[in-house]
Each structure stands twice: as structure tokens, then as C-alpha cells.
Coordinates of C-alpha atoms in Angstrom, one line a residue:
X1 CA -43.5 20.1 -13.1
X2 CA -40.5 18.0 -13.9
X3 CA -39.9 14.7 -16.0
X4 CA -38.5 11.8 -13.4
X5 CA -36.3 9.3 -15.8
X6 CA -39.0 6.6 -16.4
X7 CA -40.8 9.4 -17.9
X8 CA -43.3 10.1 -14.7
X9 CA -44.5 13.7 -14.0
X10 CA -43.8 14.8 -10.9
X11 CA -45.1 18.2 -9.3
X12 CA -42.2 20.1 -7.8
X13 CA -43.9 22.7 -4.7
X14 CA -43.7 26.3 -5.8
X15 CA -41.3 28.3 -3.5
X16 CA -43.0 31.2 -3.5
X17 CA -46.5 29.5 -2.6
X18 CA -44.6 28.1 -0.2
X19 CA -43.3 31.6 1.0
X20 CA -46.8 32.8 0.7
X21 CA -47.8 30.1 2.9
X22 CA -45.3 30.7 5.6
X23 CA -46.2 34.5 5.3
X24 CA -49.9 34.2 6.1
X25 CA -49.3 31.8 8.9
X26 CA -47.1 34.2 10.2
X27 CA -49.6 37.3 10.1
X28 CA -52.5 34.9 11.0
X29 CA -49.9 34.2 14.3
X30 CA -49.8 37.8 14.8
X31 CA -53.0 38.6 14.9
X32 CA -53.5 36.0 17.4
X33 CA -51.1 37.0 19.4
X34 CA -52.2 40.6 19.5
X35 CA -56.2 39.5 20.5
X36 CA -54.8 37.3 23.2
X37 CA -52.8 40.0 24.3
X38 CA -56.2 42.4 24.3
X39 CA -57.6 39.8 26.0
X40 CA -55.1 39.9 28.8
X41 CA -54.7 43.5 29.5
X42 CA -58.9 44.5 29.5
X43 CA -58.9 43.1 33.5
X44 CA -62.4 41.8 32.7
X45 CA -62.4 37.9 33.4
X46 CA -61.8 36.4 30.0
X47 CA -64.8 33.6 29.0
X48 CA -64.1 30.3 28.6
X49 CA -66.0 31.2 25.6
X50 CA -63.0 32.8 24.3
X51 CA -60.8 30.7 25.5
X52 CA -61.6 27.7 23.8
X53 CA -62.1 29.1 20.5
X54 CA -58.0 30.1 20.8
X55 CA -56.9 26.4 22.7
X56 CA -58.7 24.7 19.5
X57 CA -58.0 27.4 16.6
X58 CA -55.0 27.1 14.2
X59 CA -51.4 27.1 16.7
X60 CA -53.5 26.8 20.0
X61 CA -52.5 29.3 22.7
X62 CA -49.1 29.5 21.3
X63 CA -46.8 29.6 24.2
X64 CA -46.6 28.7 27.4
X65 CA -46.7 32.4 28.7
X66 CA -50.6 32.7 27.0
X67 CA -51.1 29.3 28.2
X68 CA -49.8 30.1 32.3
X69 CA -52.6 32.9 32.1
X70 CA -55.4 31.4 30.0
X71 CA -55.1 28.3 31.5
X72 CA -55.7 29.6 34.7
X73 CA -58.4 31.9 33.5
X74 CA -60.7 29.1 31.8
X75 CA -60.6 27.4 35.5
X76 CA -61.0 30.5 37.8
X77 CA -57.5 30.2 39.3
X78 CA -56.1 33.0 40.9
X79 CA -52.1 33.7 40.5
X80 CA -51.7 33.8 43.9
X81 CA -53.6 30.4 45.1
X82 CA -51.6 27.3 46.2
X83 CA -52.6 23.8 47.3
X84 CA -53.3 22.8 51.0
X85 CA -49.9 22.7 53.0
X86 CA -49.9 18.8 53.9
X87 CA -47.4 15.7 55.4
X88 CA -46.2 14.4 51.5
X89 CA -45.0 11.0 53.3
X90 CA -48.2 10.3 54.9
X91 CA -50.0 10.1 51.9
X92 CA -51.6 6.7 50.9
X93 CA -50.0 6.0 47.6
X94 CA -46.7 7.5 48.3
X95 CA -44.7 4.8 48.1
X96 CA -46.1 4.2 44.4
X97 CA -46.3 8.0 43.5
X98 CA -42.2 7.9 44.4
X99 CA -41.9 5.1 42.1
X100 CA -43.9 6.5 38.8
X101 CA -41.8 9.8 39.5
X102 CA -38.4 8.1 39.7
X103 CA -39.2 6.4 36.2
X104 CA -40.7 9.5 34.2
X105 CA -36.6 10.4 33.0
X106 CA -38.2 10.5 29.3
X107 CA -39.9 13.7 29.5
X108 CA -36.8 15.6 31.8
X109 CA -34.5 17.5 29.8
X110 CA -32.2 15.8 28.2
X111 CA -29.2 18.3 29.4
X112 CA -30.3 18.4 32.7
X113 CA -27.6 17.5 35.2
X114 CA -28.7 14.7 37.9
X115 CA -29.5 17.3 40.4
X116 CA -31.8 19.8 37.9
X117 CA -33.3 15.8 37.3
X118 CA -33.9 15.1 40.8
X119 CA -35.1 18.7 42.1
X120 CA -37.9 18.4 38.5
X121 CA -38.8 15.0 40.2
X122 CA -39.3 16.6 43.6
X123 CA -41.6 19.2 42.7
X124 CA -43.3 16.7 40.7
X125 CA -44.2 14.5 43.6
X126 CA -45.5 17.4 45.7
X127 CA -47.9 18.5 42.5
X128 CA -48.9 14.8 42.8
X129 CA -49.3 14.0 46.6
X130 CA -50.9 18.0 48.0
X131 CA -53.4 17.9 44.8
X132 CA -54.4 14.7 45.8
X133 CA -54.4 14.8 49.5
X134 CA -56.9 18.0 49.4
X135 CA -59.7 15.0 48.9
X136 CA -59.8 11.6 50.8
X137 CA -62.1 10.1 47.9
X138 CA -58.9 11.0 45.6
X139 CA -56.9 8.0 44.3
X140 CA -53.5 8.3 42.6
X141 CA -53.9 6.2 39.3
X142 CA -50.6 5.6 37.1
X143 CA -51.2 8.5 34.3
X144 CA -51.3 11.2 37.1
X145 CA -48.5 11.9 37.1
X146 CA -48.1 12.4 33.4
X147 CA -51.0 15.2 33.5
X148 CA -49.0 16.2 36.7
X149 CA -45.8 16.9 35.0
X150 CA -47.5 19.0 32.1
X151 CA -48.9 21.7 34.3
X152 CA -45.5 21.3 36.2
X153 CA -43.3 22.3 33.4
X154 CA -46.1 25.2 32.1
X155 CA -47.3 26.6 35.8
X156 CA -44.6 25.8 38.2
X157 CA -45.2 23.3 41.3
X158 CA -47.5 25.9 43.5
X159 CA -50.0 26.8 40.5
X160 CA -49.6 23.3 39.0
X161 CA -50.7 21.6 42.1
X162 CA -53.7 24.6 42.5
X163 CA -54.5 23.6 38.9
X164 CA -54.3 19.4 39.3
X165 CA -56.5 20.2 42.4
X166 CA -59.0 21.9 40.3
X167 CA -59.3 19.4 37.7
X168 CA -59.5 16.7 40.1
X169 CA -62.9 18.3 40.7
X170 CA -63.9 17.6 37.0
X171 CA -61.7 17.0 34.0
X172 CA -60.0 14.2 36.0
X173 CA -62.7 13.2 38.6
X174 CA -63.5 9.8 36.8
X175 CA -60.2 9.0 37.0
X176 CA -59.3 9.1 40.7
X177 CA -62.0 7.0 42.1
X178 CA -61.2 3.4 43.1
X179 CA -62.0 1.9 39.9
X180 CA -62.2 2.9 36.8
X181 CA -65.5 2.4 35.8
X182 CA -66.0 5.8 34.5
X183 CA -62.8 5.9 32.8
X184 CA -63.7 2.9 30.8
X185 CA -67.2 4.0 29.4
X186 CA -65.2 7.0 28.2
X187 CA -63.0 4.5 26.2
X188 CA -66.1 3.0 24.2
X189 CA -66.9 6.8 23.1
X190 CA -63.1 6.9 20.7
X191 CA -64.5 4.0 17.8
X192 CA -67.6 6.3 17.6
X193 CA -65.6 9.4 17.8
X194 CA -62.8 8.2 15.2
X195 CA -65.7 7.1 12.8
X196 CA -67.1 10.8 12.5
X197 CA -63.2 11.3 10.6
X198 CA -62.2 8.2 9.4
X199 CA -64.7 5.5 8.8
X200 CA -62.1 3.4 7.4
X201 CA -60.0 3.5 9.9
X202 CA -62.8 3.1 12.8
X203 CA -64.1 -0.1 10.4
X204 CA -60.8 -1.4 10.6
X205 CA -60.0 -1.1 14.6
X206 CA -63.9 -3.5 15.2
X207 CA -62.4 -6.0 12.5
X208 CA -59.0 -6.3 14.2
X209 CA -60.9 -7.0 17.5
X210 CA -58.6 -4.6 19.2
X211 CA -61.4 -3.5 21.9
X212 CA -60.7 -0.1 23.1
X213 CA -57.9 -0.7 25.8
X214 CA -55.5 1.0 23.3
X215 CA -57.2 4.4 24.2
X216 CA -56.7 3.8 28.0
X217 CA -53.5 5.9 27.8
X218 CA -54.7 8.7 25.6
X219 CA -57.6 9.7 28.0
X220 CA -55.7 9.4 31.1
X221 CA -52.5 11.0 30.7
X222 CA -54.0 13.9 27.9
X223 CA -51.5 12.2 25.2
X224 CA -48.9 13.0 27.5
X225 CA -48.2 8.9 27.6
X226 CA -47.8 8.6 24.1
X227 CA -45.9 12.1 22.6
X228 CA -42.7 12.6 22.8
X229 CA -42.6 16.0 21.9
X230 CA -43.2 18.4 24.9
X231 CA -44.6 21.5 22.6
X232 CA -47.7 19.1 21.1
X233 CA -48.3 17.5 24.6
X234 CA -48.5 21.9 25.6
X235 CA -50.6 22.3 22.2
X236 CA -53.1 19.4 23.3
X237 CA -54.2 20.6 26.9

């Protein structure tokens, strides 16, 4: 502890608690590492069980090599699948999937050169349109494409569009119907979901009248809307 000059006391953090701390993490990290990679190389199929308890324990799956194979695992992908070969202009909303893609520039690399930019936007449109297209009840909603470019930049476009297909087929399915409806009774379960952590915080979102539109983006684009960085929108999935 140290005096401040109007004669506070302020705690100073220890250094080698600090050390200590960083130390743990980083054998806690290797052990994690070492029963993913146990995981990998038994050839059994690995439980979603198993899967889950690493996505939601301390660093997630903690790179986007685990997350390529686990990711893939917990939905019964194949390495080798792909999407349904089809026409990308004839699909419905293409005009308007073209449009959301030409104005997602915040989450491209910021040293990519235009062409890197436009060939990232390419292969996101056809994660978009031949996901989509594999169902004629499937509706492109703004947000899609958000989802769309996260499996993109982790699975590349012919796993990514395998994978948005899947989903489409559950995590997603409320969300690509004509309406959303289902979407929107999801949104009335976040006040009684923040209240199980923060009363306080839940008590003041019903005083402010704010209704629950402010979640609309959270549930869905995964976050992906609303975090700039690229490794916590990874970490969240």
C-alpha cells in the first residue's frame, strides 16, 4: 500500500501475484490445449457433451484451428461436405444480399488491399446466397450476413456455407422465416435472463421503458453486430 498526497491509501497490485496469476492461466491454457488435442486424435466422434463444456470454460476453444474442428464436430459436419452447387444471381434476395455485403468494410482487414477486400466480399456472398438457396422457406434477414462472415473467416467459404446451411436447420431457423415472430419472443427472454445476474441493471432497463428491441442485434448476428473485436466475436460462437 502506498499514501496518495491527500493522505488516501491506495492498494498497489502485487507483481508477483500478478505473475502468479499469468502463470496459472498459462498452465490452465495448456492443459486445455493438450485435452482438446486428445480429443482430436482418439478418431471417436467427440460429444457435444464435451464440446460445450470447452466453448463455455475459461478461454473458449482457443483458436480458430480447435474451433474449424470442434465446430464442425458439435454439428456433425464432415471436412469434406460443401453446399448445393446453385445460380448465386437467381436467388431472391440477391440484389439486397449484394448490398449488406458491399457495406460490411468494418469487419475486413484493415491492411487489406481493395482486391483481398473484394475477393473476402465474394466468398461472402456465396456463404450467403448457396446456404440459403438449399431451402425455398429460407429468407435472407439483415444480420446473416454477420453470422455468415464469422464462419467465413474461421471455416473458409465451402465449410462455412456447409456450416450456415446446417444452422439454418436450427440455431438460425427462427430467423429466416418471413417474419420474425419467433425471433421476437426470443427478445422478451434477455430482461429475465439479465435479471438472474444483475437485478439492478434488469430493474433499470423496465424503468427506462426501453422494451427489448435493443437485443434485436445481439440474437441475430451472435454479437457479431455489436463487437468490434474479431477474437471475442470467435470466443462467443
Amino acid at each position: 500500500m502506498t499514501q496518495h498526497e491527500k493522505g488516501e491509501v491506495i492498494t498497489l497490485p502485487n507483481p508477483r501475484k500478478r505473475r502468479r496469476s499469468d502463470e496459472d492461466f498459462t498452465e490452465r491454457r495448456r492443459q486445455k490445449e493438450c485435452f482438446i488435442n486428445q480429443l482430436i486424435k482418439q478418431g471417436d466422434p467427440i460429444s457435444r457433451e464435451d464440446i460445450r463444456y470447452l466453448a463455455l470454460s475459461e478461454g473458449g476453444l482457443l483458436s480458430n484451428e480447435y474451433r474449424r474442428v470442434l465446430w464442425l464436430a458439435f454439428l456433425q459436419i464432415e471436412q469434406d461436405e460443401s453446399a448445393r452447387e446453385c445460380d448465386i444471381t437467381e436467388f431472391r434476395d440477391y440484389s439486397q444480399v449484394c448490398l449488406d455485403v458491399h457495406r460490411c468494410n468494418s469487419r475486413i482487414p484493415k491492411d487489406s488491399s481493395q482486391t483481398q477486400a473484394t475477393a473476402i466480399k465474394t466468398r461472402l456472398r456465396n456463404v450467403i446466397i448457396k446456404s440459403l438457396a438449399e431451402g425455398p422457406s429460407r429468407h435472407y434477414y439483415q444480420g446473416y450476413h454477420d453470422v455468415s462472415m464469422t464462419m467465413l473467416y474461421v471455416l473458409g467459404e465451402r465449410l462455412a456455407a456447409r456450416f450456415m446451411s446446417r444452422l439454418c436447420r436450427s440455431h438460425l431457423a427462427s430467423h429466416i422465416r418471413q417474419n420474425l415472430d419467433e425471433t421476437s419472443k426470443q427478445m422478451k427472454l434477455v430482461i429475465p435472463l439479465v435479471s438472474q445476474k444483475s437485478p439492478e441493471l434488469s430493474d433499470f432497463i423496465m424503468d427506462s421503458d426501453a422494451g427489448t428491441m435493443f437485443s434485436l442485434s445481439w440474437i441475430i448476428t451472435w454479437f457479431a453486430y455489436v463487437i468490434d473485436d474479431e477474437s471475442t466475436i470467435y470466443r462467443g460462437r
